[in-house]
Coordinates of C-alpha atoms and ligand atoms in Angstrom, one line a residue:
X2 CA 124.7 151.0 76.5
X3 CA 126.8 152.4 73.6
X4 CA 128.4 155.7 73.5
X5 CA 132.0 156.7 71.8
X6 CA 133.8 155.8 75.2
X7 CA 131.8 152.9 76.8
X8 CA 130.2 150.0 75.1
X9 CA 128.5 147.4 77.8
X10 CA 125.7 144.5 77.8
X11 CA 125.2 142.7 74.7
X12 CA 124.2 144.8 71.3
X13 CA 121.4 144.1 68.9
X14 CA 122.0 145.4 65.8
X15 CA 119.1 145.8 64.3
X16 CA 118.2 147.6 67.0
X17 CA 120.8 150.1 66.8
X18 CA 120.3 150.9 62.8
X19 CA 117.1 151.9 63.4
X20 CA 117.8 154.1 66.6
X21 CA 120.3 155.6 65.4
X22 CA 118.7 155.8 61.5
X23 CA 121.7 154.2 59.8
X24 CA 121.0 152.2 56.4
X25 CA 121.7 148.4 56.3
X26 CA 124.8 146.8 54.7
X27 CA 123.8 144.2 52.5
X28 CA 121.3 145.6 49.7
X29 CA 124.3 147.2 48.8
X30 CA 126.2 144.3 48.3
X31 CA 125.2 143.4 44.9
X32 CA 126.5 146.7 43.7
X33 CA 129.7 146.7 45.1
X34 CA 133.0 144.3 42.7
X35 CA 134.5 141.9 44.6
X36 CA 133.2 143.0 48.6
X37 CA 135.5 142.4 51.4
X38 CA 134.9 139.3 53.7
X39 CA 133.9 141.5 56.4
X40 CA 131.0 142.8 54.2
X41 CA 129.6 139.4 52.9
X42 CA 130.0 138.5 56.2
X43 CA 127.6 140.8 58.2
X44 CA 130.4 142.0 60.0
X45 CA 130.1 145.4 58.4
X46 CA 126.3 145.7 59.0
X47 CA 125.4 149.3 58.4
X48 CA 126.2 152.5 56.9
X49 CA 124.9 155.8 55.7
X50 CA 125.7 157.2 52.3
X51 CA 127.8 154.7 50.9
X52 CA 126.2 154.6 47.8
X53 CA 128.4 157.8 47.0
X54 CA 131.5 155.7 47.8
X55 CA 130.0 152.4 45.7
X56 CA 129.5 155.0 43.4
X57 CA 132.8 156.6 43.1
X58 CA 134.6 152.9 43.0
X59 CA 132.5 151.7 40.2
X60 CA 133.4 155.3 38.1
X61 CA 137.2 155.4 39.1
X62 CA 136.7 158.7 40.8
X63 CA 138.4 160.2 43.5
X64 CA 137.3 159.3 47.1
X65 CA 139.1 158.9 50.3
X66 CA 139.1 156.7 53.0
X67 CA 140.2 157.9 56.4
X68 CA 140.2 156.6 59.9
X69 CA 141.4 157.4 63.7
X70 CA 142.8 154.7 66.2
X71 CA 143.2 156.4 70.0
X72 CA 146.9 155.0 71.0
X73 CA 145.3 154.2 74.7
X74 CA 147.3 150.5 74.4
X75 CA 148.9 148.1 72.2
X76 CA 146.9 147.2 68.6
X77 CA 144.8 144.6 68.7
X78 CA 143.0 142.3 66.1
X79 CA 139.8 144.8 66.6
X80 CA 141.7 147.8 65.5
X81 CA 143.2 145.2 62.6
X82 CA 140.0 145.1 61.5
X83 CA 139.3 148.7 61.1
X84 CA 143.0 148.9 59.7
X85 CA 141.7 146.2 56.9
X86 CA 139.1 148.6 55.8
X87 CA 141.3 151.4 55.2
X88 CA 143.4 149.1 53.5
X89 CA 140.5 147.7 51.4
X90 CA 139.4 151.2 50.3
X91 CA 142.9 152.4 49.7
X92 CA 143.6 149.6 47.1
X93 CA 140.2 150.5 45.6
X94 CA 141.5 153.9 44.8
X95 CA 141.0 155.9 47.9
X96 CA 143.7 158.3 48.9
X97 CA 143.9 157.1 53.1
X98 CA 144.2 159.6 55.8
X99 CA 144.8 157.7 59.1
X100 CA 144.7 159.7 62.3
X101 CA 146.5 158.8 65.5
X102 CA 144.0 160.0 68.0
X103 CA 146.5 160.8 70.8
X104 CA 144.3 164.3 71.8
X105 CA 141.6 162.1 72.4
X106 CA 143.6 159.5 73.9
X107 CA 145.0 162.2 76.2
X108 CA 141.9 163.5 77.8
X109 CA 140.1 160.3 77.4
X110 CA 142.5 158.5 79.3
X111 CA 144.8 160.1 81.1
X112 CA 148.2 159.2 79.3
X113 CA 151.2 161.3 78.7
X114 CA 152.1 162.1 75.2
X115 CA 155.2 160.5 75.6
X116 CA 153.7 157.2 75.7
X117 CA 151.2 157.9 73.3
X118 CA 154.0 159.0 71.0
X119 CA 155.4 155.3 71.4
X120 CA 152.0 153.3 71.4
X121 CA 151.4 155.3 68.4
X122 CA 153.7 154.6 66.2
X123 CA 153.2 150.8 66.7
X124 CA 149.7 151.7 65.2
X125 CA 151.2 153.5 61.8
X126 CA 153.7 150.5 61.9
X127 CA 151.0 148.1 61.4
X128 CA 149.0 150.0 58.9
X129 CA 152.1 150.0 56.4
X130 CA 152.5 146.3 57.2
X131 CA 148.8 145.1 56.4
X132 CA 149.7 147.4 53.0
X133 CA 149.0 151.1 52.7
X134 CA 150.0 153.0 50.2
X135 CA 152.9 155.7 50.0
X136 CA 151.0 158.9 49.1
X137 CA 148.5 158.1 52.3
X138 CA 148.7 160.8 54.4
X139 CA 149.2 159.6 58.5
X140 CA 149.2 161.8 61.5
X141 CA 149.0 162.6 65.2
X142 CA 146.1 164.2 65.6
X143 CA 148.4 166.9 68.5
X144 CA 151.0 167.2 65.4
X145 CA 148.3 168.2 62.6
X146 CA 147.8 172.2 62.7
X147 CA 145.3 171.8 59.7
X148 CA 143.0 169.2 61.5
X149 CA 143.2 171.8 64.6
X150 CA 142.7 174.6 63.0
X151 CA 139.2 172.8 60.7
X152 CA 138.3 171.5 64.2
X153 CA 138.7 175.2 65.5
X154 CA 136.4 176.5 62.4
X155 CA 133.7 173.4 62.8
X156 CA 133.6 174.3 66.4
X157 CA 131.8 177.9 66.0
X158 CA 128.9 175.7 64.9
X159 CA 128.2 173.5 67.6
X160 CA 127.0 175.0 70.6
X161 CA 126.2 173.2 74.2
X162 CA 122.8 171.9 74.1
X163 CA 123.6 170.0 70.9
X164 CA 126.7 168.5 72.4
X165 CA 124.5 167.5 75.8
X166 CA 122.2 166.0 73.1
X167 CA 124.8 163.8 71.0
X168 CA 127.2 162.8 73.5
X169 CA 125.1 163.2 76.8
X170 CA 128.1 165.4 78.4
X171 CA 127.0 167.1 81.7
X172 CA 128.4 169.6 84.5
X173 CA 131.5 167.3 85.0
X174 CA 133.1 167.2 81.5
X175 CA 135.9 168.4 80.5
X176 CA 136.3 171.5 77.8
X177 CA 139.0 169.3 76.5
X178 CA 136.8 166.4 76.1
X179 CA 134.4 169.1 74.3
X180 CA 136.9 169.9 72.1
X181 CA 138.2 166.3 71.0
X182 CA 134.7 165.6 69.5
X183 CA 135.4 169.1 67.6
X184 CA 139.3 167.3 66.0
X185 CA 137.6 164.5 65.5
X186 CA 135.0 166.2 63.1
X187 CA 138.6 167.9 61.9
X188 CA 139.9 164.5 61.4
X189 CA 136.9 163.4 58.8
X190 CA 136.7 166.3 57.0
X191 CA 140.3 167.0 56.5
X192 CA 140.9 164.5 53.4
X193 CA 138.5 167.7 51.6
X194 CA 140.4 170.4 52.3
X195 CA 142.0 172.7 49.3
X196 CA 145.3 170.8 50.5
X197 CA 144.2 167.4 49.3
X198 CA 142.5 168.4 46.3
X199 CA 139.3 169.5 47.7
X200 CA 135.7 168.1 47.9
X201 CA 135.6 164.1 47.5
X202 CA 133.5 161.4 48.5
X203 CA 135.1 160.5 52.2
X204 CA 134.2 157.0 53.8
X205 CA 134.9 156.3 57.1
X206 CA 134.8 153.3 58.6
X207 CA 134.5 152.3 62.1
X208 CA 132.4 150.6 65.1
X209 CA 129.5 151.5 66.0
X210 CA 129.7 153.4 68.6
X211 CA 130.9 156.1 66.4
X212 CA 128.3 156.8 65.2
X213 CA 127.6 159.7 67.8
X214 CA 130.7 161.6 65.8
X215 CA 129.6 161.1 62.5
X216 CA 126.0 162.6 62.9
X217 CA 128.1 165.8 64.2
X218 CA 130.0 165.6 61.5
X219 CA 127.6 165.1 58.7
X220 CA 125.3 168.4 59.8
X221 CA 128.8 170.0 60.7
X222 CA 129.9 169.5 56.9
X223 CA 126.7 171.3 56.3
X224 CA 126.6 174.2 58.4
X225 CA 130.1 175.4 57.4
X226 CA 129.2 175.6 53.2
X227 CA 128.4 179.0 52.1
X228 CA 125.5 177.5 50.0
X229 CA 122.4 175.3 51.2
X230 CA 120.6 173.5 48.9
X231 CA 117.0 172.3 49.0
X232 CA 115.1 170.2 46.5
X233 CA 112.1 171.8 45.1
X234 CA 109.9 170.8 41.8
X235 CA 112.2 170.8 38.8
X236 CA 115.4 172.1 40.7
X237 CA 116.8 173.4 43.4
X238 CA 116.7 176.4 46.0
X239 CA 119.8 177.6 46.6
X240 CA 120.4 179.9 49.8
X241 CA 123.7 181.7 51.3
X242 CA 124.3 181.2 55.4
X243 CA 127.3 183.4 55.2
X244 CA 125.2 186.2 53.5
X245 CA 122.9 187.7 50.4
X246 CA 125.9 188.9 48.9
X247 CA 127.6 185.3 48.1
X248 CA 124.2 184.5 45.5
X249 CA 125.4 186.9 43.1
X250 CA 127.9 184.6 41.5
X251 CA 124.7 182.2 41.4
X252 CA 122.7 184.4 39.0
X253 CA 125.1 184.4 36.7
X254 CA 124.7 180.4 36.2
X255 CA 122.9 178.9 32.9
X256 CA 120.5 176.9 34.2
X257 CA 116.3 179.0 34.2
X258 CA 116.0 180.7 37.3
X259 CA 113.8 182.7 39.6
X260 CA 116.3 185.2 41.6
X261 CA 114.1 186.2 45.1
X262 CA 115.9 188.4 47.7
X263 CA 116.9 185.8 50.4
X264 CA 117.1 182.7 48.0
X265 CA 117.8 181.7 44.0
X266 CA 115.7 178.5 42.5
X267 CA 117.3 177.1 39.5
X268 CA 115.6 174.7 37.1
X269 CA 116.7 171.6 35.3
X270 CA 118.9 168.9 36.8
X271 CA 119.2 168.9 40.5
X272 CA 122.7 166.7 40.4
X273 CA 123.7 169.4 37.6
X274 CA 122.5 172.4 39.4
X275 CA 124.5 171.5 42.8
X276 CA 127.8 170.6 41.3
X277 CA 127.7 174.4 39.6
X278 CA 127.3 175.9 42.8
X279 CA 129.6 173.7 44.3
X280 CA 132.3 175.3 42.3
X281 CA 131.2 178.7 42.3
X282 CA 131.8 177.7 46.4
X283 CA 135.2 176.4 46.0
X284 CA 136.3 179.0 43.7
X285 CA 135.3 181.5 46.9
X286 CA 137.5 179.2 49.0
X287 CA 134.2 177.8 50.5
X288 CA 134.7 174.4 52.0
X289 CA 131.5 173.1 49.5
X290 CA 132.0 169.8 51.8
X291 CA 130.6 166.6 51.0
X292 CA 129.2 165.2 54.0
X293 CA 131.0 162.2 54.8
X294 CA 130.4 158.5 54.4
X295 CA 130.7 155.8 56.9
X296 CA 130.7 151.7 57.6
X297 CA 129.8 150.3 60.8
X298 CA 131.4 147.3 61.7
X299 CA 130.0 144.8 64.5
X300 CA 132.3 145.0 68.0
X301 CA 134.5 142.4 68.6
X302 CA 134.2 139.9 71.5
X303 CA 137.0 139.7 74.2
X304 CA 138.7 135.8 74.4
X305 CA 136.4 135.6 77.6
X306 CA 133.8 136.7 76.2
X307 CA 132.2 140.4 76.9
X308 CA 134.7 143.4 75.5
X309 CA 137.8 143.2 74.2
X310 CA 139.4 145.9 76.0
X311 CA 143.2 147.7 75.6
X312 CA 142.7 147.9 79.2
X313 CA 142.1 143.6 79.8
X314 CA 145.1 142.0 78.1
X315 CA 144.2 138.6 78.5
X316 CA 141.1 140.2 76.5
X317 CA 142.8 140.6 73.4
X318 CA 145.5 139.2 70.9
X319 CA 148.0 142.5 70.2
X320 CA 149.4 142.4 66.9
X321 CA 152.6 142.8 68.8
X322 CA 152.0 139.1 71.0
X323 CA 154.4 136.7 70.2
X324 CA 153.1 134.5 68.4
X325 CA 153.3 131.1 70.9
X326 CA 152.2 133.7 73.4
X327 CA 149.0 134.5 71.5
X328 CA 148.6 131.1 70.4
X329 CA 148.2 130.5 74.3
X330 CA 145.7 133.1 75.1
X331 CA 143.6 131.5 72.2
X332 CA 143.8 128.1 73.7
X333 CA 141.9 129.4 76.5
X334 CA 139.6 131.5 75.1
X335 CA 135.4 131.0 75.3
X336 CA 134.0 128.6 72.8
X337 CA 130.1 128.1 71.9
X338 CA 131.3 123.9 72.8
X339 CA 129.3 122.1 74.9
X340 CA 130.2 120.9 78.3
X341 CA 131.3 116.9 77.5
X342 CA 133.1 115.3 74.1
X343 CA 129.8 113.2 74.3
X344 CA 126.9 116.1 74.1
X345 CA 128.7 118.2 71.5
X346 CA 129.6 114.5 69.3
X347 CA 125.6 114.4 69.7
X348 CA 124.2 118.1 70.2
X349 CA 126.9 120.0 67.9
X350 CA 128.9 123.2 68.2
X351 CA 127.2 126.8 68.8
X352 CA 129.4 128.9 66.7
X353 CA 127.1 132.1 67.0
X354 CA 128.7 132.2 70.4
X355 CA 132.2 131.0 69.6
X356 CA 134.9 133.8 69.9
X357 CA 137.1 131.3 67.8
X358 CA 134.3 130.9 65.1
X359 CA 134.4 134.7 65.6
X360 CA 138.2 135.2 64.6
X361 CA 137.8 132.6 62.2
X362 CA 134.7 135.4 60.3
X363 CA 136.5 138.4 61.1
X364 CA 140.0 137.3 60.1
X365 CA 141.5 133.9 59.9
X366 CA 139.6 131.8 56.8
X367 CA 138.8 132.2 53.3
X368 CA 134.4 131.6 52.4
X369 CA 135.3 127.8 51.8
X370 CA 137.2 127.5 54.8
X371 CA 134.6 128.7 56.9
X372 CA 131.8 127.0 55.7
X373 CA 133.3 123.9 56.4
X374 CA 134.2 124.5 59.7
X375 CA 130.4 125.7 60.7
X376 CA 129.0 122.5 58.8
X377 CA 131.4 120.3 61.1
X378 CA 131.2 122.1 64.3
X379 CA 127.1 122.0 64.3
X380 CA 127.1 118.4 62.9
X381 CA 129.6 117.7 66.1
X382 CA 132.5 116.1 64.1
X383 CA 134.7 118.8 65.0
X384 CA 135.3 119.5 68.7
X385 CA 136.8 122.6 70.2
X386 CA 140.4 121.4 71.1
X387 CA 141.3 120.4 67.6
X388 CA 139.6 123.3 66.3
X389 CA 141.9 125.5 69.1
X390 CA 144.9 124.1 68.0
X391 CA 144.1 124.9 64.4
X392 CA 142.7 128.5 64.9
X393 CA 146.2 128.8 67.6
X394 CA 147.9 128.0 64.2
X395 CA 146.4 130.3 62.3
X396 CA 146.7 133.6 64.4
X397 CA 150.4 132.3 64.7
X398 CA 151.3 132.6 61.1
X399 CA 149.1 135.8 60.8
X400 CA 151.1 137.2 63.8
X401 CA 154.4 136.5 62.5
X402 CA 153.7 137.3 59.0
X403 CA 152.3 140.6 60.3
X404 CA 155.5 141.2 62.7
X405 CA 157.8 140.8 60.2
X406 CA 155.8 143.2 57.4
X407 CA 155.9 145.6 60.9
X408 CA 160.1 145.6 60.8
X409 CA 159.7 146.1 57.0
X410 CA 157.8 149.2 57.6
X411 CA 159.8 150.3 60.6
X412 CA 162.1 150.8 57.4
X413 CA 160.1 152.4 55.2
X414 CA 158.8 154.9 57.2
X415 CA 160.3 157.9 55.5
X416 CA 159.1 156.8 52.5
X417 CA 155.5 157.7 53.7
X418 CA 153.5 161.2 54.5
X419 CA 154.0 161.4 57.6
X420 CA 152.8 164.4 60.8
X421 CA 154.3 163.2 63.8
Ligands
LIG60 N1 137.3 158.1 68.4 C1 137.9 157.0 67.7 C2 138.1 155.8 68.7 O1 137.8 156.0 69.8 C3 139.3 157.4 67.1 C4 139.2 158.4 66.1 C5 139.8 159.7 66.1 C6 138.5 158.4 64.8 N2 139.6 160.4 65.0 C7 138.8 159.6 64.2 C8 137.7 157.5 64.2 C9 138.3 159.9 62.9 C10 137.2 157.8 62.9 C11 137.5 159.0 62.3 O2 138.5 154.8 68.3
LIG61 FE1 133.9 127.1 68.4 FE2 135.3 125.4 67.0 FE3 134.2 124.6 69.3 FE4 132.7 125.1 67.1 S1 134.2 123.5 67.4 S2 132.3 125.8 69.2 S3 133.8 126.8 66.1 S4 135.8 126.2 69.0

């Protein structure tokens, strides 16, 4: 079962790009310079649109990257994950927006904003650390006014059966947990507003079980435009929601035209036609959004196997463990070995259904690296305590490489946009 709050059982992901209609990963990987591990991995599986963020890479135009993280307990190597993307994207050229979901965190559950304040901030230091840039723009979601006051706007657009629909809310549920899925549309769409330089290609990347927000969010981007656009033969149809009156400014475009009362069609290119009346839109201080882009990366499995859950710390590895601490927790964590030194020397490693081999893909080892280590757990010349000890190593020096970068930032701080 997957929804934005509850992820159980095991997932097929195959399974889930179709239900949910998201595109596969990899045939875009050929297009994409240089792709993060996590991509040639399979750990990023799915997407939808991300051809406009390939796109906007390859051309050196603007695009953004932005990202929430709900402060419910400390940051673990899941949320690193995430926080890599961002940091990916960002190098790339994308301005970052990262929000601190502490609204959501609030309702979801249950903590006062005092703690979330703290928890918080632990998140923003460990995004400068793993290397964001100074012009990114990072926030509480309670301290924004413009995400509030977008997710105010998006919100006269989504009405009660929809929400039943997307999120399967019911008699019990809370207005405020209504209105969190409304900021959290405010969060993706704010890296467009007029503020921040307008309309630009926005990928978001994140698990999953997201996915329920970004379908909102996508028809939300939509439904707010004063223009719709539909493809017809040799151009487009353009049509006002907000009223007849906005196509006037259309007629007076250069493209052929047939001018109707309820509609416009304009003829010749349809990328042409709809960046036109994309400005006419934002000279009208219409939002002419783009609907948003996103990744889905695969969950991450607990040390015992299942979840990894903010809520189970022997689950997780924070980003805040001590290091010996965290190399402990690994030492005892769920391998894919077999149950004697003597069947795995003659039967081999399962690393499919390792949780070290799984920290090893998602984090710890460069291509090389890993290959090796598959090769010699399947053949059975590597067995899982010497390979504990090394990965223990490894998340060690990440941790206190990371920690350290953390202080750094603490430092830093003012240097950076921030709305606490
Ligand atoms: N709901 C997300 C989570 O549970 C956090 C989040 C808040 C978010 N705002 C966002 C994610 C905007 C992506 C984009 O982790
Ligand atoms: Fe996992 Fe390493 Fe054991 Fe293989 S040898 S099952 S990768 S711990």
């Amino acid at each position: 079962m997957i929804t934005p709050w509850d992820v159980s059982g095991e997932v097929d992901y195959s399974k889930l790009i179709k239900e949910f209609g998201m595109e596969p990963f990899h045939p875009l990987l050929e297009k994409i310079k240089d792709p993060m591990p996590l991509m040639k991995r399979g750990v990023i599986f799915g997407h939808r649109d991300y051809d406009r963020i390939v796109e906007a890479m390859n051309k050196g135009e603007p695009f953004a990257v932005m990202s929430g993280f709900m402060p419910s307990g400390l940051p673990h190597f899941g949320h690193k994950m995430t926080m890599d993307e961002i940091v990916w994207h960002n190098n790339r050229g994308g301005v970052a927006f990262v929000a601190i979901a502490d609204m959501e965190a609030h309702v979801v559950r249950g903590l006062s904003w005092d703690k979330l304040r703290k928890i918080g901030m632990e998140y923003i230091k460990a995004i400068i650390a793993l290397g964001l840039t100074e012009d990114s723009v990072i926030y509480f979601q309670s301290a924004n006014e413009n995400v509030k006051d977008l997710a105010f706007e998006l919100a006269t657009e989504v009405n009660w059966s929809e929400l039943k629909a997307i999120y399967g809310f019911d008699n019990e549920t809370t207005l405020a947990k209504m209105f969190v899925t409304a900021i959290q549309a405010g969060d993706i769409l704010l890296p467009q507003l007029r503020l921040y330089g307008g309309p630009k290609p926005t990928v978001v990347p994140v698990g999953a079980d997201q996915d329920p927000h970004l379908r909102l969010t996508r028809d939300l981007s939509l439904r707010v435009c004063i223009f719709a656009y539909e493809r017809i033969d040799n151009g487009v149809r353009v049509r006002s929601r907000k009223g007849a009156e906005y196509l006037e400014a259309v007629r007076d475009l250069n493209f052929d035209k047939k001018v109707y009362q309820e509609h416009i069609d304009l003829f010749g290119d349809p990328d042409e036609i709809i960046k036109a009346v994309r400005e006419i839109e934002i000279e009208m201080e219409g939002y002419a959004f783009i609907p948003p882009s996103s990744t889905y990366h695969k969950f991450i499995t607990g040390l015992q196997g299942g979840k990894m859950s903010s809520s189970k710390p022997e689950s997780f590895i924070s980003l805040l463990d001590k290091p010996e601490d965290a190399a402990k927790k690994v030492m005892s964590a769920l391998t894919g070995g077999r149950a004697t030194a003597e069947e795995q020397r003659r039967l081999g490693g399962i690393p499919e259904k390792c949780v070290i081999f799984e920290l090893y893909t998602y984090h710890l080892l460069s291509d090389k690296e890993l290959e090796e280590i598959e090769r010699d757990c399947r053949n059975g010349e590597l067995l899982c305590g010497k390979c504990k000890k090394y990965v223990s190593e490894k998340v060690s020096e990440v941790l206190s490489d990371l920690q350290e970068k953390m202080k750094e930032a603490e430092a830093r701080l003012d240097l950076y946009n921030l709305i606490l």
